Amino acid sequence: MLDFKSIETFLWVVKLGSFRGAAQRLNTTQPAISQRIAQLEREMGVRLLNRDHRIASPTPSGRQMMVYAEKLMGLRAEMMAEVGDRSAMRGFLRLGVAETIVHTWLPDLIKSVNTTYPNLSLEIEVDISPNLTARLLAQEIELAFVLGPPQVSGVRSRELCDYPIGFLASPALGLGNGPLDVQALAKFPIITFPRKSQPYEVVRSLFNRADLPPIRLHASASLATVIHMAIEGLGIAVIPDAIVESELADGRLQQLETTLQIPPLTFSASWLSSPEMIATERVAELAGKIAASHASCQGRNEGSSHRPSRTPSQASSHASASVDAAAAARH
């Protein structure tokens, strides 16, 4: 008799292309995966997988099986979510988070998940958005809170919130009397997000100019390090104001008035489109509600879920327009 465990195993072997990958995803052993597939093939009476290559691939019968298996698993997940008790949503969800969110509303999301889905565990990894996107596409995580939605087919996204970017410095630098133009700011080291990140490239484009002194741009993957360096007066931090609310309140940092404009950081929840990802979608919905209600970010309306986002070229044009507008304001 067919069971959902064998069907789920078959789906993950095909999606990940290996018995080993499916074993890691389902938190079991490779021999157990082999036994489930063998049992499924005996019950179906046909061979479902080609095993003569390094990548496990479906046979023609296996491809037919995939269509029905996805429908079955999708209906099962939907039934459990709609009919069953919330505590029936169990297992673990691998979540990748950009550090800006860690410093703002992630704790509120964890509390909400613990209350709403008490048997669902979160495995949280913190990294820069490009790395998290790569891990999402490799199916090493199920849900990612990243800058902008990945422009890749098969990925669903929900816009969460915008974070305005500010220029922040220790009062010891004596920069409180603004507005400061790019020439005044360029006299100091600039501290910001790590290389290969979208905000790093925007900041670099602002200061990498022939009429300015050689750029002194300190990049760090740790926002805590960026904040500490700014407090110590080692430079001007270019990061979201929201992550330094306490430092601004107690006077360790001050927000500088400048003539520059930087586009806000738009974060999205992204996940791979799959019928059995009901738990992932529910956590993404919770994240959207919490982000929208959080005072530190400019939340998106509920109607923004799954709407198309700017393409990379549009985002680049938007950033360039902001830089051009700032340049025009200086002349």
CSV table of C-alpha atoms in Angstrom, one decimal:
chain,number,residue,atom,x,y,z
A,1,MET,CA,0.0,0.0,0.0
A,2,LEU,CA,1.3,3.4,-1.0
A,3,ASP,CA,2.2,5.8,1.9
A,4,PHE,CA,3.0,9.5,1.9
A,5,LYS,CA,6.5,8.9,3.3
A,6,SER,CA,7.6,6.9,0.2
A,7,ILE,CA,6.0,9.5,-2.1
A,8,GLU,CA,7.7,12.4,-0.3
A,9,THR,CA,11.0,10.5,-0.5
A,10,PHE,CA,10.6,10.0,-4.2
A,11,LEU,CA,9.9,13.7,-4.7
A,12,TRP,CA,13.0,14.8,-2.9
A,13,VAL,CA,15.3,12.3,-4.6
A,14,VAL,CA,14.1,13.7,-8.0
A,15,LYS,CA,14.3,17.4,-6.9
A,16,LEU,CA,17.8,17.1,-5.3
A,17,GLY,CA,19.1,14.6,-7.8
A,18,SER,CA,20.6,12.2,-5.2
A,19,PHE,CA,19.7,9.8,-2.5
A,20,ARG,CA,22.2,11.5,-0.2
A,21,GLY,CA,20.6,14.9,-0.7
A,22,ALA,CA,17.1,13.4,0.1
A,23,ALA,CA,18.5,11.7,3.2
A,24,GLN,CA,19.8,15.0,4.5
A,25,ARG,CA,16.6,16.9,3.6
A,26,LEU,CA,14.4,14.2,5.4
A,27,ASN,CA,16.8,13.8,8.3
A,28,THR,CA,17.3,10.1,7.7
A,29,THR,CA,19.9,7.7,6.3
A,30,GLN,CA,20.8,6.9,2.7
A,31,PRO,CA,19.9,3.2,3.1
A,32,ALA,CA,16.5,4.2,4.4
A,33,ILE,CA,15.9,6.4,1.3
A,34,SER,CA,16.9,3.4,-0.9
A,35,GLN,CA,14.5,1.1,0.9
A,36,ARG,CA,11.6,3.6,0.5
A,37,ILE,CA,12.2,4.0,-3.2
A,38,ALA,CA,12.6,0.2,-3.7
A,39,GLN,CA,9.3,-0.3,-1.8
A,40,LEU,CA,7.5,2.3,-4.0
A,41,GLU,CA,8.8,0.7,-7.2
A,42,ARG,CA,7.6,-2.7,-6.1
A,43,GLU,CA,4.1,-1.4,-5.3
A,44,MET,CA,3.9,0.6,-8.6
A,45,GLY,CA,5.4,-2.3,-10.5
A,46,VAL,CA,7.6,-0.1,-12.6
A,47,ARG,CA,11.1,1.4,-12.3
A,48,LEU,CA,10.8,5.1,-11.3
A,49,LEU,CA,14.5,6.2,-11.1
A,50,ASN,CA,17.6,5.8,-13.2
A,51,ARG,CA,20.5,4.9,-10.9
A,52,ASP,CA,23.3,4.4,-13.4
A,53,HIS,CA,24.5,8.0,-13.2
A,54,ARG,CA,25.8,10.2,-10.4
A,55,ILE,CA,22.5,12.1,-10.6
A,56,ALA,CA,19.3,10.2,-9.8
A,57,SER,CA,16.9,11.0,-12.6
A,58,PRO,CA,13.3,9.9,-13.2
A,59,THR,CA,12.4,7.3,-15.9
A,60,PRO,CA,9.4,8.1,-18.2
A,61,SER,CA,7.2,6.4,-15.6
A,62,GLY,CA,9.0,8.4,-12.9
A,63,ARG,CA,8.1,11.6,-14.7
A,64,GLN,CA,4.5,10.6,-14.8
A,65,MET,CA,4.7,9.7,-11.1
A,66,MET,CA,6.1,13.2,-10.3
A,67,VAL,CA,2.9,14.8,-11.6
A,68,TYR,CA,0.6,12.8,-9.3
A,69,ALA,CA,3.1,12.8,-6.4
A,70,GLU,CA,3.2,16.6,-6.3
A,71,LYS,CA,-0.6,16.8,-6.4
A,72,LEU,CA,-0.9,14.3,-3.6
A,73,MET,CA,1.7,16.0,-1.4
A,74,GLY,CA,0.2,19.4,-2.1
A,75,LEU,CA,-3.3,18.2,-1.1
A,76,ARG,CA,-2.0,16.6,2.0
A,77,ALA,CA,-0.2,19.7,3.1
A,78,GLU,CA,-3.2,21.9,2.4
A,79,MET,CA,-5.5,19.5,4.3
A,80,MET,CA,-3.2,19.5,7.3
A,81,ALA,CA,-3.0,23.3,7.2
A,82,GLU,CA,-6.7,24.0,6.8
A,83,VAL,CA,-8.4,21.2,8.7
A,84,GLY,CA,-5.9,20.0,11.2
A,85,ASP,CA,-4.9,21.6,14.5
A,86,ARG,CA,-2.0,24.1,14.2
A,87,SER,CA,0.1,21.8,16.3
A,88,ALA,CA,-0.1,19.3,13.4
A,89,MET,CA,2.2,21.5,11.5
A,90,ARG,CA,5.4,19.9,12.6
A,91,GLY,CA,9.0,19.3,11.4
A,92,PHE,CA,11.7,21.9,10.8
A,93,LEU,CA,12.0,24.9,8.5
A,94,ARG,CA,15.4,26.0,7.4
A,95,LEU,CA,15.4,29.8,7.3
A,96,GLY,CA,18.0,32.1,5.9
A,97,VAL,CA,18.0,35.7,7.1
A,98,ALA,CA,19.8,38.9,6.2
A,99,GLU,CA,21.4,40.5,9.3
A,100,THR,CA,19.3,43.7,9.0
A,101,ILE,CA,16.2,41.7,9.9
A,102,VAL,CA,18.1,39.9,12.8
A,103,HIS,CA,18.6,43.3,14.4
A,104,THR,CA,14.9,44.4,14.0
A,105,TRP,CA,11.9,42.1,13.9
A,106,LEU,CA,13.2,38.5,13.7
A,107,PRO,CA,12.7,37.9,17.5
A,108,ASP,CA,9.0,38.8,17.1
A,109,LEU,CA,8.7,36.3,14.2
A,110,ILE,CA,10.2,33.5,16.2
A,111,LYS,CA,7.8,34.2,19.1
A,112,SER,CA,4.9,34.2,16.7
A,113,VAL,CA,6.0,30.9,15.1
A,114,ASN,CA,6.4,29.3,18.5
A,115,THR,CA,2.8,30.4,19.5
A,116,THR,CA,1.1,29.7,16.2
A,117,TYR,CA,2.9,26.5,15.2
A,118,PRO,CA,4.3,25.0,18.4
A,119,ASN,CA,5.7,21.9,16.8
A,120,LEU,CA,7.5,23.6,13.9
A,121,SER,CA,11.2,24.2,14.6
A,122,LEU,CA,13.3,26.9,12.9
A,123,GLU,CA,16.9,26.4,11.8
A,124,ILE,CA,18.2,29.9,11.2
A,125,GLU,CA,21.2,30.9,9.2
A,126,VAL,CA,22.4,34.5,8.9
A,127,ASP,CA,24.3,35.6,5.7
A,128,ILE,CA,24.4,38.2,3.0
A,129,SER,CA,21.6,38.1,0.4
A,130,PRO,CA,23.6,36.7,-2.5
A,131,ASN,CA,24.7,33.7,-0.5
A,132,LEU,CA,21.2,33.1,0.9
A,133,THR,CA,19.7,33.2,-2.6
A,134,ALA,CA,22.3,30.7,-3.8
A,135,ARG,CA,21.4,28.4,-0.9
A,136,LEU,CA,17.7,28.8,-1.6
A,137,LEU,CA,18.2,27.7,-5.2
A,138,ALA,CA,20.3,24.8,-4.1
A,139,GLN,CA,17.5,23.8,-1.8
A,140,GLU,CA,19.7,24.0,1.3
A,141,ILE,CA,17.2,26.4,2.9
A,142,GLU,CA,13.4,26.6,2.4
A,143,LEU,CA,12.8,30.3,3.1
A,144,ALA,CA,15.0,33.3,2.7
A,145,PHE,CA,14.5,36.9,3.9
A,146,VAL,CA,16.8,38.7,1.4
A,147,LEU,CA,17.3,42.0,-0.4
A,148,GLY,CA,14.9,42.0,-3.4
A,149,PRO,CA,13.3,38.8,-4.7
A,150,PRO,CA,15.5,36.6,-6.8
A,151,GLN,CA,14.7,37.1,-10.5
A,152,VAL,CA,14.6,33.3,-11.1
A,153,SER,CA,11.7,31.2,-12.4
A,154,GLY,CA,10.2,28.8,-9.8
A,155,VAL,CA,10.8,31.3,-6.9
A,156,ARG,CA,7.8,32.9,-5.2
A,157,SER,CA,8.3,36.1,-3.2
A,158,ARG,CA,6.5,38.4,-0.9
A,159,GLU,CA,7.8,41.9,-0.3
A,160,LEU,CA,8.2,42.5,3.4
A,161,CYS,CA,9.4,46.1,4.1
A,162,ASP,CA,11.7,48.9,3.2
A,163,TYR,CA,14.6,50.2,5.4
A,164,PRO,CA,15.8,53.7,4.7
A,165,ILE,CA,19.6,54.1,4.7
A,166,GLY,CA,21.2,56.7,6.9
A,167,PHE,CA,24.7,58.2,7.5
A,168,LEU,CA,25.6,57.6,11.1
A,169,ALA,CA,28.6,58.7,13.2
A,170,SER,CA,29.9,59.2,16.7
A,171,PRO,CA,29.2,62.7,18.1
A,172,ALA,CA,33.0,62.7,18.8
A,173,LEU,CA,33.6,63.4,15.0
A,174,GLY,CA,31.8,66.7,15.3
A,175,LEU,CA,29.7,66.3,12.2
A,176,GLY,CA,26.3,67.3,13.7
A,177,ASN,CA,26.1,70.6,11.8
A,178,GLY,CA,24.8,69.7,8.4
A,179,PRO,CA,23.9,69.4,5.7
A,180,LEU,CA,27.1,67.5,4.6
A,181,ASP,CA,27.9,67.1,0.9
A,182,VAL,CA,29.9,64.2,-0.6
A,183,GLN,CA,33.2,66.1,-0.3
A,184,ALA,CA,32.7,66.6,3.4
A,185,LEU,CA,31.7,62.9,3.9
A,186,ALA,CA,34.6,61.6,1.8
A,187,LYS,CA,37.2,63.0,4.3
A,188,PHE,CA,36.2,60.1,6.6
A,189,PRO,CA,36.4,56.3,6.2
A,190,ILE,CA,33.0,54.9,5.2
A,191,ILE,CA,31.8,51.7,6.9
A,192,THR,CA,29.0,49.7,5.3
A,193,PHE,CA,27.8,46.3,4.2
A,194,PRO,CA,30.1,43.6,2.8
A,195,ARG,CA,31.4,43.3,-0.8
A,196,LYS,CA,29.1,41.7,-3.4
A,197,SER,CA,26.1,43.2,-1.7
A,198,GLN,CA,23.7,45.6,-3.3
A,199,PRO,CA,24.2,48.4,-0.7
A,200,TYR,CA,28.0,48.1,-0.9
A,201,GLU,CA,27.9,48.8,-4.6
A,202,VAL,CA,25.6,51.8,-4.3
A,203,VAL,CA,27.8,53.3,-1.6
A,204,ARG,CA,30.9,52.6,-3.5
A,205,SER,CA,29.4,54.4,-6.6
A,206,LEU,CA,28.7,57.5,-4.5
A,207,PHE,CA,32.3,57.9,-3.4
A,208,ASN,CA,34.4,56.4,-6.2
A,209,ARG,CA,34.8,59.6,-8.1
A,210,ALA,CA,37.8,61.4,-9.7
A,211,ASP,CA,37.0,64.7,-7.9
A,212,LEU,CA,37.2,63.0,-4.5
A,213,PRO,CA,40.1,61.6,-2.5
A,214,PRO,CA,40.8,57.9,-2.8
A,215,ILE,CA,37.9,56.0,-1.3
A,216,ARG,CA,38.4,54.5,2.2
A,217,LEU,CA,35.5,52.0,2.3
A,218,HIS,CA,35.5,49.5,5.1
A,219,ALA,CA,33.1,46.5,4.5
A,220,SER,CA,32.0,44.0,7.0
A,221,ALA,CA,29.6,41.0,6.9
A,222,SER,CA,28.8,41.7,10.5
A,223,LEU,CA,26.6,44.7,11.1
A,224,ALA,CA,27.5,44.5,14.8
A,225,THR,CA,31.1,45.2,13.8
A,226,VAL,CA,30.0,48.1,11.6
A,227,ILE,CA,28.0,49.7,14.5
A,228,HIS,CA,30.9,49.2,16.9
A,229,MET,CA,33.4,50.8,14.5
A,230,ALA,CA,31.1,53.8,14.1
A,231,ILE,CA,30.6,54.2,17.8
A,232,GLU,CA,34.4,54.2,18.3
A,233,GLY,CA,34.7,57.1,15.8
A,234,LEU,CA,36.5,55.0,13.1
A,235,GLY,CA,34.4,56.3,10.3
A,236,ILE,CA,30.8,57.0,9.1
A,237,ALA,CA,28.5,54.1,9.0
A,238,VAL,CA,26.1,53.8,6.0
A,239,ILE,CA,23.4,51.4,7.2
A,240,PRO,CA,19.7,51.4,8.0
A,241,ASP,CA,18.8,53.7,10.9
A,242,ALA,CA,16.4,51.0,12.3
A,243,ILE,CA,19.2,48.8,13.5
A,244,VAL,CA,20.8,51.5,15.7
A,245,GLU,CA,17.7,52.9,17.4
A,246,SER,CA,19.1,52.3,20.9
A,247,GLU,CA,22.5,53.8,19.9
A,248,LEU,CA,20.8,56.9,18.6
A,249,ALA,CA,18.6,57.2,21.6
A,250,ASP,CA,21.4,57.1,24.1
A,251,GLY,CA,23.7,59.4,22.1
A,252,ARG,CA,26.4,56.9,21.1
A,253,LEU,CA,25.6,57.6,17.5
A,254,GLN,CA,24.0,60.5,15.7
A,255,GLN,CA,22.2,60.7,12.3
A,256,LEU,CA,23.9,63.0,9.9
A,257,GLU,CA,22.1,65.4,7.7
A,258,THR,CA,23.5,65.1,4.1
A,259,THR,CA,22.7,66.1,0.6
A,260,LEU,CA,23.0,62.5,-0.6
A,261,GLN,CA,20.1,60.1,-1.3
A,262,ILE,CA,20.4,56.3,-1.2
A,263,PRO,CA,17.5,54.0,-2.2
A,264,PRO,CA,16.0,52.2,0.7
A,265,LEU,CA,16.7,48.5,1.2
A,266,THR,CA,13.7,46.4,0.1
A,267,PHE,CA,13.5,43.0,1.7
A,268,SER,CA,11.4,40.0,0.5
A,269,ALA,CA,10.6,36.6,1.7
A,270,SER,CA,11.4,34.1,-1.0
A,271,TRP,CA,10.8,30.4,-1.4
A,272,LEU,CA,10.8,27.8,-4.1
A,273,SER,CA,7.4,27.1,-5.7
A,274,SER,CA,6.4,23.6,-4.5
A,275,PRO,CA,3.0,22.1,-3.6
A,276,GLU,CA,4.2,20.7,-0.2
A,277,MET,CA,5.6,24.1,1.0
A,278,ILE,CA,2.5,25.1,3.0
A,279,ALA,CA,4.5,25.6,6.2
A,280,THR,CA,7.0,27.8,4.3
A,281,GLU,CA,4.2,29.9,2.9
A,282,ARG,CA,2.5,30.2,6.3
A,283,VAL,CA,5.7,31.5,7.9
A,284,ALA,CA,6.2,33.9,5.0
A,285,GLU,CA,2.7,35.2,5.7
A,286,LEU,CA,3.5,35.7,9.4
A,287,ALA,CA,6.7,37.5,8.4
A,288,GLY,CA,4.8,39.9,6.2
A,289,LYS,CA,2.3,40.8,9.0
A,290,ILE,CA,5.1,41.3,11.5
A,291,ALA,CA,7.2,43.3,9.2
A,292,ALA,CA,4.3,45.5,8.2
A,293,SER,CA,3.5,46.3,11.9
A,294,HIS,CA,7.0,46.9,13.0
A,295,ALA,CA,7.8,50.5,13.8
A,296,SER,CA,11.4,50.3,12.5
A,297,CYS,CA,10.6,49.5,8.8
A,298,GLN,CA,8.2,50.8,6.2
A,299,GLY,CA,5.9,47.8,6.0
A,300,ARG,CA,4.2,46.7,2.8
A,301,ASN,CA,0.5,46.3,2.5
A,302,GLU,CA,-1.1,42.9,2.4
A,303,GLY,CA,-1.9,43.3,-1.2
A,304,SER,CA,1.8,43.3,-2.1
A,305,SER,CA,2.1,39.6,-1.7
A,306,HIS,CA,3.6,37.9,-4.8
A,307,ARG,CA,3.5,41.0,-6.8
A,308,PRO,CA,6.2,41.5,-9.5
A,309,SER,CA,9.3,43.3,-8.2
A,310,ARG,CA,11.7,45.6,-10.0
A,311,THR,CA,14.0,43.7,-12.4
A,312,PRO,CA,17.8,44.1,-11.8
A,313,SER,CA,18.0,46.7,-14.5
A,314,GLN,CA,15.1,48.6,-13.1
A,315,ALA,CA,16.6,48.5,-9.6
A,316,SER,CA,19.9,49.7,-11.1
A,317,SER,CA,18.2,52.6,-12.9
A,318,HIS,CA,16.4,53.5,-9.6
A,319,ALA,CA,19.7,53.6,-7.7
A,320,SER,CA,21.3,55.6,-10.5
A,321,ALA,CA,18.4,58.1,-10.5
A,322,SER,CA,18.8,58.7,-6.8
A,323,VAL,CA,22.6,59.2,-7.2
A,324,ASP,CA,22.0,61.6,-10.1
A,325,ALA,CA,19.4,63.5,-8.1
A,326,ALA,CA,21.8,63.9,-5.3
A,327,ALA,CA,24.5,65.1,-7.7
A,328,ALA,CA,22.1,67.7,-9.2
A,329,ALA,CA,21.2,68.9,-5.7
A,330,ARG,CA,24.8,69.7,-5.0
A,331,HIS,CA,25.3,71.9,-8.1
